[in-house]
CSV table of C-alpha atoms in Angstrom, one decimal:
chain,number,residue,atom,x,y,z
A,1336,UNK,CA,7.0,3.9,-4.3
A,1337,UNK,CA,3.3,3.4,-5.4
A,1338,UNK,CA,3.7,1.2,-8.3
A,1339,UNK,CA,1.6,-2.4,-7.7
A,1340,UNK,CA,3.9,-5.7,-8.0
A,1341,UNK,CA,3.0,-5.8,-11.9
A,1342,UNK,CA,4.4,-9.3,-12.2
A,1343,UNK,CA,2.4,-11.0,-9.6
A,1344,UNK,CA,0.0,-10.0,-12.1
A,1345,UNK,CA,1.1,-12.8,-14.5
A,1346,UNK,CA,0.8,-15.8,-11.7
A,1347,UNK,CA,-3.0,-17.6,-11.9
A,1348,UNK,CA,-3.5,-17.2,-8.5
A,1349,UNK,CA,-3.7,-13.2,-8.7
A,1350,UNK,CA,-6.7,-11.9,-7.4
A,1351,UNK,CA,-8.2,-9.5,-10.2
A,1352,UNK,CA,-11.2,-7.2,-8.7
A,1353,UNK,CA,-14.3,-8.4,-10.5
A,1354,UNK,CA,-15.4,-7.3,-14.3
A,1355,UNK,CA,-12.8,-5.4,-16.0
A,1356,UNK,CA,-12.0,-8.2,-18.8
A,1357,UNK,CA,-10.3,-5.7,-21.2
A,1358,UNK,CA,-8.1,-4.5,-18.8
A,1359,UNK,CA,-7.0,-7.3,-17.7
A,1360,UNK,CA,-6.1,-8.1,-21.0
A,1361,UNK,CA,-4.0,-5.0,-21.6
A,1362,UNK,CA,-2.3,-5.2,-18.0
A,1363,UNK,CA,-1.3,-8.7,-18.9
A,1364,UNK,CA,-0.3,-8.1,-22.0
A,1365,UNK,CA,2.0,-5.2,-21.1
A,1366,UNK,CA,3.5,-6.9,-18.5
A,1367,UNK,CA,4.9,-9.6,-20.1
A,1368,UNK,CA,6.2,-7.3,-22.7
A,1369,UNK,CA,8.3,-5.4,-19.5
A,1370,UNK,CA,10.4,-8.6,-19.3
A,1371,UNK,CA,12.8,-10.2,-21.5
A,1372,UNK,CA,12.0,-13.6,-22.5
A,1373,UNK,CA,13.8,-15.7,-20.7
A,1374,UNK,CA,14.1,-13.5,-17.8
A,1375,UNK,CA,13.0,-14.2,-14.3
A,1376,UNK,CA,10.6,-12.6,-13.3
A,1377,UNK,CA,10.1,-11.7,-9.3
A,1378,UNK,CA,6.2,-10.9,-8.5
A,1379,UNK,CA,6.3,-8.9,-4.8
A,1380,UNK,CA,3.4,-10.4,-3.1
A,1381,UNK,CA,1.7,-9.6,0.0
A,1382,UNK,CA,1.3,-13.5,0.9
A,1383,UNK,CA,3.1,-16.5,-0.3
A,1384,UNK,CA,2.2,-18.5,-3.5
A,1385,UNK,CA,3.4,-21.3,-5.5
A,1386,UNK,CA,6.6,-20.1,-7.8
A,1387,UNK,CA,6.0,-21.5,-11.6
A,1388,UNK,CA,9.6,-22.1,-12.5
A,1389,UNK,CA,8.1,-23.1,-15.9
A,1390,UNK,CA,7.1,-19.7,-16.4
A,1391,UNK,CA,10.1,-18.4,-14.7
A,1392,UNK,CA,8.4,-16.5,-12.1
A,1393,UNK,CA,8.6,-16.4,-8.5
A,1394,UNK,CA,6.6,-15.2,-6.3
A,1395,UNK,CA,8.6,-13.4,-3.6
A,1396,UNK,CA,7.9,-10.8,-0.6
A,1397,UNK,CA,8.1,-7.1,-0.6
A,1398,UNK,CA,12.1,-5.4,0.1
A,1399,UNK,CA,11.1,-2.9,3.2
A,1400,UNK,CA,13.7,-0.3,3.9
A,1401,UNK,CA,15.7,-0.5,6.9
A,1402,UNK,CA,13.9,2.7,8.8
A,1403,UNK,CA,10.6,0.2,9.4
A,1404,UNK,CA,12.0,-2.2,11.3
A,1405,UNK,CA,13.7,0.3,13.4
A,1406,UNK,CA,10.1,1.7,14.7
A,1407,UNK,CA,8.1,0.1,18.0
A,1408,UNK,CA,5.3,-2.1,17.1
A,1409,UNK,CA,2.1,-1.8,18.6
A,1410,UNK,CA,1.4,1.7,19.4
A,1411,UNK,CA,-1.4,3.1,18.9
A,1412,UNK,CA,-2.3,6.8,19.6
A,1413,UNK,CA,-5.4,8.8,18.7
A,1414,UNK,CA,-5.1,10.1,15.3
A,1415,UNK,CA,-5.2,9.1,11.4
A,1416,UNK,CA,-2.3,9.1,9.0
A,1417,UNK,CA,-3.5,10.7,5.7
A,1418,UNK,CA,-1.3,10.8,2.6
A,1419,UNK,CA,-3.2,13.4,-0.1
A,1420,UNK,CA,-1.8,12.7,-3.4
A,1421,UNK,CA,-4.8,15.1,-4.5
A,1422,UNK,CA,-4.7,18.4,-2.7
A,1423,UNK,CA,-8.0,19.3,-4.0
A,1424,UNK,CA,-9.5,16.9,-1.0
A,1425,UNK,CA,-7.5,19.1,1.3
A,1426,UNK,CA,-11.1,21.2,2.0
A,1427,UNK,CA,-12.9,17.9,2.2
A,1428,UNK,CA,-10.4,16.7,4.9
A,1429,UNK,CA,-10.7,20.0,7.2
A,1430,UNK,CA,-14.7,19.7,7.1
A,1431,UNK,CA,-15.1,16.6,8.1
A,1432,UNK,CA,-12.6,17.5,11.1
A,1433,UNK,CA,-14.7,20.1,12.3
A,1434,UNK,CA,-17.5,16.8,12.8
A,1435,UNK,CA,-14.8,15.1,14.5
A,1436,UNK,CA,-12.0,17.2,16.7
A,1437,UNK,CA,-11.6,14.8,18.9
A,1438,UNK,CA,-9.3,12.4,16.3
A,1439,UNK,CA,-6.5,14.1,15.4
A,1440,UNK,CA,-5.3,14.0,11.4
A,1441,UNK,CA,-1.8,14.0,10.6
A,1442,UNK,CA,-2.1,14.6,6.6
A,1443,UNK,CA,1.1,15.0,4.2
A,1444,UNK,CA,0.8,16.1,0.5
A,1445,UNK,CA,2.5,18.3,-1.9
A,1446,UNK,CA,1.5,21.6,-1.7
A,1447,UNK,CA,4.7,23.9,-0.9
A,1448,UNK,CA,2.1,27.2,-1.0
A,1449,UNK,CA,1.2,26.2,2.9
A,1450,UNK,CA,4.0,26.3,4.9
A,1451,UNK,CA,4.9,23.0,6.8
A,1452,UNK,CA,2.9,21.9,9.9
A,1453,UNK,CA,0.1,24.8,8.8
A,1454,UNK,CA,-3.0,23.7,11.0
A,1455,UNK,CA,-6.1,25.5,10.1
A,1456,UNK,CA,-7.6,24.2,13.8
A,1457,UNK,CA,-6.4,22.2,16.6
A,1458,UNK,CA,-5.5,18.4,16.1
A,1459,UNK,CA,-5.3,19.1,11.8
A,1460,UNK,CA,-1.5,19.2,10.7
A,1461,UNK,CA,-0.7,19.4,7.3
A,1462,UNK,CA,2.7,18.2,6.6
A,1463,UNK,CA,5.4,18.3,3.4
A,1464,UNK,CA,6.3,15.1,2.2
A,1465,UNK,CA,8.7,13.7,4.5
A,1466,UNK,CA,9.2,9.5,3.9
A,1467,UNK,CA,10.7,9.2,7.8
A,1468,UNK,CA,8.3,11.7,9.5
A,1469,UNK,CA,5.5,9.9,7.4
A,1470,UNK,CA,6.4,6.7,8.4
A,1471,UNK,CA,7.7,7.4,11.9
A,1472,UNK,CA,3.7,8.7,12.1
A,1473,UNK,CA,2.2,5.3,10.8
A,1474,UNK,CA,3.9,3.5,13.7
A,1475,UNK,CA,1.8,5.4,16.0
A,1476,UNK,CA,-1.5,6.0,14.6
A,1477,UNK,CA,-4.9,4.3,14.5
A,1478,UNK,CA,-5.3,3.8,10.8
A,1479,UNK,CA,-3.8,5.4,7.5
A,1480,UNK,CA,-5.5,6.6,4.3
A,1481,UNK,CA,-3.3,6.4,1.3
A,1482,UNK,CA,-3.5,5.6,-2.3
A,1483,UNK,CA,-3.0,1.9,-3.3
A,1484,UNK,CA,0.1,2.1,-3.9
A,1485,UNK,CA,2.3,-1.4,-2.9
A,1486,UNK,CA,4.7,0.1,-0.6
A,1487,UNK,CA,2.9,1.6,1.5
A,1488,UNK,CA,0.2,-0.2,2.6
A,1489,UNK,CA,3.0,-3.1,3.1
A,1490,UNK,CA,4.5,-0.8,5.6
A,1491,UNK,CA,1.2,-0.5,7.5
A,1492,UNK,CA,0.7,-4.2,7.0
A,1493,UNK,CA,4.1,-4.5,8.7
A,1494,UNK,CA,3.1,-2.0,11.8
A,1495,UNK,CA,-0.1,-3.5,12.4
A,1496,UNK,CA,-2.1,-0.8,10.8
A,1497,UNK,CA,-5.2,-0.9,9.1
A,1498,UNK,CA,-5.5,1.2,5.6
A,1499,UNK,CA,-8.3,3.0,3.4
A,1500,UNK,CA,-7.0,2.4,0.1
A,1501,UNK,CA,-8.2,5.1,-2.6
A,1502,UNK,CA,-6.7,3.7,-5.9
A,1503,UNK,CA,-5.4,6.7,-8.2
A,1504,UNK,CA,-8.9,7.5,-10.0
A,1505,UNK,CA,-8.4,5.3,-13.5
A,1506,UNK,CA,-5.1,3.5,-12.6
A,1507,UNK,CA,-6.1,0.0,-13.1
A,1508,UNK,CA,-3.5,-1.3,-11.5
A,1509,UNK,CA,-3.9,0.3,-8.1
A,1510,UNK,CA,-7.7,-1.0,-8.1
A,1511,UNK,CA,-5.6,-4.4,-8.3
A,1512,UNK,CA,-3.8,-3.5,-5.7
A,1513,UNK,CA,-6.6,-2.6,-3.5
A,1514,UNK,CA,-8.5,-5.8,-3.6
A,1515,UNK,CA,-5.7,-7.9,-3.3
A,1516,UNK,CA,-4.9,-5.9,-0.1
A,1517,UNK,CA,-8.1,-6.1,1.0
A,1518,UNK,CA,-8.6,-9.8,0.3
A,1519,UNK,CA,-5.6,-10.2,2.8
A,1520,UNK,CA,-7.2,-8.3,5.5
A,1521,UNK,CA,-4.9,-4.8,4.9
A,1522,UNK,CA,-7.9,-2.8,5.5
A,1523,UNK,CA,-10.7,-1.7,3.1
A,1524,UNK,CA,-10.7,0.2,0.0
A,1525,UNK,CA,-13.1,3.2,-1.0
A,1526,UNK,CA,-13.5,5.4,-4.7
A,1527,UNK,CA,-13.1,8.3,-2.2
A,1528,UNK,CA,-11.4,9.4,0.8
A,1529,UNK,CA,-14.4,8.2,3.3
A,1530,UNK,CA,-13.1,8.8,6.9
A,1531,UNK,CA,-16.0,7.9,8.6
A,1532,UNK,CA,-15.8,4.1,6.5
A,1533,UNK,CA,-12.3,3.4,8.0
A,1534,UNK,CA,-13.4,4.7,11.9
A,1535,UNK,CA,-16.9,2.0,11.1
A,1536,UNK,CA,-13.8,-0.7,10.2
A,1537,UNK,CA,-11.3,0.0,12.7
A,1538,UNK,CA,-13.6,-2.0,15.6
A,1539,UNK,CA,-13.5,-5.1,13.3
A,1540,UNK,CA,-10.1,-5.0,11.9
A,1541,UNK,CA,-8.0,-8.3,12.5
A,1542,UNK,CA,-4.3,-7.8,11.7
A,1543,UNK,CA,-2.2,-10.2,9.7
A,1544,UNK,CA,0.6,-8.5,10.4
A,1545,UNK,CA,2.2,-11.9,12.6
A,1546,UNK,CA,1.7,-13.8,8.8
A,1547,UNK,CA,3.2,-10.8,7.1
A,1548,UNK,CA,6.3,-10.2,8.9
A,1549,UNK,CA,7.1,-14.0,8.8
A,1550,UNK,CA,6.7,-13.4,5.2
A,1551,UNK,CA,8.6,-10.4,4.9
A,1552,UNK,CA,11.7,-12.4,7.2
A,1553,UNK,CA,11.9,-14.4,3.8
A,1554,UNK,CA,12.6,-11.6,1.7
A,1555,UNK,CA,16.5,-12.6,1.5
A,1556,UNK,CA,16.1,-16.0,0.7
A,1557,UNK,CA,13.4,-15.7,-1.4
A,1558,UNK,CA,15.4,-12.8,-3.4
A,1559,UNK,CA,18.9,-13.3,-3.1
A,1560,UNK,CA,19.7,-16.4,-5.3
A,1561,UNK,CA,18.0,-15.2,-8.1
A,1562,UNK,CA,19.8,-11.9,-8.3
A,1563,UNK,CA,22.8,-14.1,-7.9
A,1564,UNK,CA,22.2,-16.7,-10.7
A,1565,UNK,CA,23.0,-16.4,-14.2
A,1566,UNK,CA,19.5,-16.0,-16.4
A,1567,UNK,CA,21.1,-18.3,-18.6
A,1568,UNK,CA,21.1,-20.9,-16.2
A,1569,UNK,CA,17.8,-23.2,-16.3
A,1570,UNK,CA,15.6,-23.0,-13.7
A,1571,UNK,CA,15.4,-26.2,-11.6
């Protein structure tokens, strides 16, 4: 669910974050060893790009399951949508409430020691992970704060919201993830889960959601022949 589209990483046109030559190098490197030579190779993509049929690879948008496009676009009600991969902020996220009880927080996470929906003070929820409860949430709320993880912050491209991206601390290829997104006008990302950065960005945010779900309409005929040719076949 959070993995970045590793193959995209292989096209020219990918938009690295600046500095980190070595890891570039390794990321590189260990993608092309993921695929078979020969193999096509399908690079998920928040935004069309040239396909390199030389190199076998495609570039191709994001498979969304069915649930999203079953959800009403353009609603917007007063609270955030937090997913907490790191419990530990969980303290963070109830101060900085306190400063601000008049947005509500939805947050989901993993801790099974708090029951679910425990709400230390009015308009704080804390929620188990639940994939249609989260995402039935993102269709209504203001903004969403998540890691950089591809799918999600598709979704929220998809419904119109705007994101706070907080890359996995050390996980290269979420940082990737996180500029790309942000180069597309996703949203903005941040080291740390900074609230009061994504309420300073929600005034300005311009959604390419219109550009994004034409993209995403493309998904089966971008996809569909390739998993229906042979990879034996040469590539026209």
């Amino acid at each position: 669910m959070h993995r970045p589209p590793v193959f995209f990483f292989l096209h020219p046109d990918y938009p690295f974050p600046p500095g980190f030559p070595l890891q570039r190098r390794l990321v590189r490197l260990f993608t092309r060893l993921t695929a078979p030579p020969g193999a096509r190779k399908l690079a998920l993509s928040f935004y069309e790009a040239p396909d390199l049929p030389e190199r076998r690879l495609f570039v191709v948008p994001p498979l969304l399951r069915p649930e999203l496009f079953e959800l009403p676009l353009d609603r917007t009600e007063n609270f955030l949508l937090v997913y907490l991969l790191n419990r530990g902020y969980a303290d963070d996220l109830i101060r900085w409430h306190t400063r601000h009880p008049e947005i509500g927080l939805h947050v989901f996470w993993d801790n099974t020691e708090r029951p679910d929906g425990w709400s230390p003070h009015p308009g704080l929820v804390f929620h188990h992970l639940n994939d249609r409860l989260f995402l039935e949430k993102m269709a209504r709320c203001r903004g969403v704060v998540t890691t950089a993880g591809f799918e999600t912050v598709a979704e929220a491209l998809y419904l119109g919201k705007p994101v706070l991206m907080v890359p996995v601390e050390g996980h290269f290829e979420q940082r990737c993830n996180a500029h790309d997104a942000e180069r597309f006008g996703a949203g903005i990302w941040s080291p740390r889960f900074e609230l009061d950065r994504l309420l300073a960005f929600l005034p300005h945010y311009r959604s390419p959601s219109a550009a994004f779900r034409r993209w995403v309409a493309q998904a089966p005929m971008k996809i569909l022949p390739h998993l229906t040719a042979s990879t034996l076949r040469p590539v026209a």
